[in-house]
Coordinates of C-alpha atoms in Angstrom, one line a residue:
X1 CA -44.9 -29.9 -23.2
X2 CA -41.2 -30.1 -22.3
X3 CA -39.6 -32.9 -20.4
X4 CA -39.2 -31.7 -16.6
X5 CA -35.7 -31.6 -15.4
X6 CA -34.1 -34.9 -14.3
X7 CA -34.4 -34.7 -9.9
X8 CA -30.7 -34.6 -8.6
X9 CA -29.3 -35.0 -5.4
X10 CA -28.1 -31.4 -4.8
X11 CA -30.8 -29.9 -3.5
X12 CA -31.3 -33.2 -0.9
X13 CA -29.0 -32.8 1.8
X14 CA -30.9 -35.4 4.0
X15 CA -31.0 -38.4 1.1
X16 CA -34.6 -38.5 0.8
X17 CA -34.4 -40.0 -2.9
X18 CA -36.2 -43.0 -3.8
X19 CA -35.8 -45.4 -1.5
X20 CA -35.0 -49.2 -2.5
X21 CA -33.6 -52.4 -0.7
X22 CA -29.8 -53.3 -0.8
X23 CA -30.6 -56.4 -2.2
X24 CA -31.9 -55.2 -5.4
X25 CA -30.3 -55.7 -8.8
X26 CA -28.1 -53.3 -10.5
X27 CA -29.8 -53.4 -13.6
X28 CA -33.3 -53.3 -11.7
X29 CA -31.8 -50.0 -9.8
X30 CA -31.1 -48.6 -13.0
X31 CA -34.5 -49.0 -14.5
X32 CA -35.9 -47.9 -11.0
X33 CA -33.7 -44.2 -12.0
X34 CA -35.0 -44.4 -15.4
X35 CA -38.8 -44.6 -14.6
X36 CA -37.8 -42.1 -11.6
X37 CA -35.7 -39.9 -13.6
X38 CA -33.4 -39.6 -10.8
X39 CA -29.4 -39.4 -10.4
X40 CA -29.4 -41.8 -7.4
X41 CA -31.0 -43.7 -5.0
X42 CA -30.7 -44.2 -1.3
X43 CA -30.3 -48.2 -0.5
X44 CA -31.8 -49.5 2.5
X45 CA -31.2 -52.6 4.6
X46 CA -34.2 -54.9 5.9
X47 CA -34.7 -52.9 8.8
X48 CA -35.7 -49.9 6.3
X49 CA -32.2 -48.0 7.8
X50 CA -29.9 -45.9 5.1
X51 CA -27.3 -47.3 3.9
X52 CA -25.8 -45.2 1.7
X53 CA -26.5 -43.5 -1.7
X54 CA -25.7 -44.5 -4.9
X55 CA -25.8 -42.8 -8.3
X56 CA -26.5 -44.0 -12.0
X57 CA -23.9 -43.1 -13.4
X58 CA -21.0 -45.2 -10.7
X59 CA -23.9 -48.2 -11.1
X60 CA -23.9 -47.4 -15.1
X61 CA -19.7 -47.8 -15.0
X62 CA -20.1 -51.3 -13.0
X63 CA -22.3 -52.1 -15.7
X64 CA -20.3 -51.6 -18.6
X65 CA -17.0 -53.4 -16.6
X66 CA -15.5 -56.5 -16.8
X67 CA -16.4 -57.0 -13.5
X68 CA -20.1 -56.9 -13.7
X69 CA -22.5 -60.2 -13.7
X70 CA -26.2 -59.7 -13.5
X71 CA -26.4 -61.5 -9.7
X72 CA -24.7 -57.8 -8.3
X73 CA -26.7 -56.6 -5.7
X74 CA -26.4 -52.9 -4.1
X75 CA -25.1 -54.1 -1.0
X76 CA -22.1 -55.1 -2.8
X77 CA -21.8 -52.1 -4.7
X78 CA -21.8 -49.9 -1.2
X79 CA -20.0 -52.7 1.3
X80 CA -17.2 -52.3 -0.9
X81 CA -16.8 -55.9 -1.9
X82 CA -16.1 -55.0 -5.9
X83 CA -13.6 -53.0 -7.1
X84 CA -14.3 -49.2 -7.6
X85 CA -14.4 -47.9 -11.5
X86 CA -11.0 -46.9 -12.2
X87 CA -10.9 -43.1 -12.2
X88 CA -7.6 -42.0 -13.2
X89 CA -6.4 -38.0 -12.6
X90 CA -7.6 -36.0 -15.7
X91 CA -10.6 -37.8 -15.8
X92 CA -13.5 -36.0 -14.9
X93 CA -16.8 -35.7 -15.5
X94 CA -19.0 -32.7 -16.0
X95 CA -18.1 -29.5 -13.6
X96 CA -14.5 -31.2 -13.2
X97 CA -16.1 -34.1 -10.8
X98 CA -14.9 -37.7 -11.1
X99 CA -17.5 -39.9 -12.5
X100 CA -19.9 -41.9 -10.2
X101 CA -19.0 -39.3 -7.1
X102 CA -22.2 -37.9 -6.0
X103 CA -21.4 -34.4 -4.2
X104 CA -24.0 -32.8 -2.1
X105 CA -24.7 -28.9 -1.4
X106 CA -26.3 -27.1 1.3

């Protein structure tokens, strides 16, 4: 029996991926995508409100930077407090979209 599909965000308009707490690791998020087999996650504060959405691949970049230490929470990632990858024009990922940029459709 074939692998299903990997679950994406485009068909999700209202973020109702996995939720998880901002204060959770980045390399805990990504094994939480892995055993999901999701693109993202929506990140939650302690009051169980949406913060934001994050993918794998912007938290797989942070990763593999020189920036990255293994005390990185979400809430950094989203509040803006690190630096974003460098995406530089030209670069683009699949369907001509910059890496890490999640794009939702209705």
């Amino acid at each position: 029996m074939p692998d299903p599909a990997p679950v994406t965000a485009d068909g999700d308009v209202e973020g109702h991926g996995p939720r998880v707490w901002d204060d959770m690791t980045v390399e805990v998020a990504l094994a939480v995508m892995a055993g999901a087999r999701v693109e993202y996650l929506t990140v939650c504060d302690e009051d169980d409100r949406s913060t934001g959405l994050i993918t794998r691949v912007r938290l797989a970049v942070l990763r593999d930077s020189s920036a990255y230490t293994d005390r990185i929470r979400l809430r950094d990632v989203l509040d803006g407090s690190l630096p974003e990858p460098c995406v530089r024009p030209g670069d683009a990922g699949e369907y001509g979209r910059a890496p890490g940029v999640l794009t939702l459709s209705r």
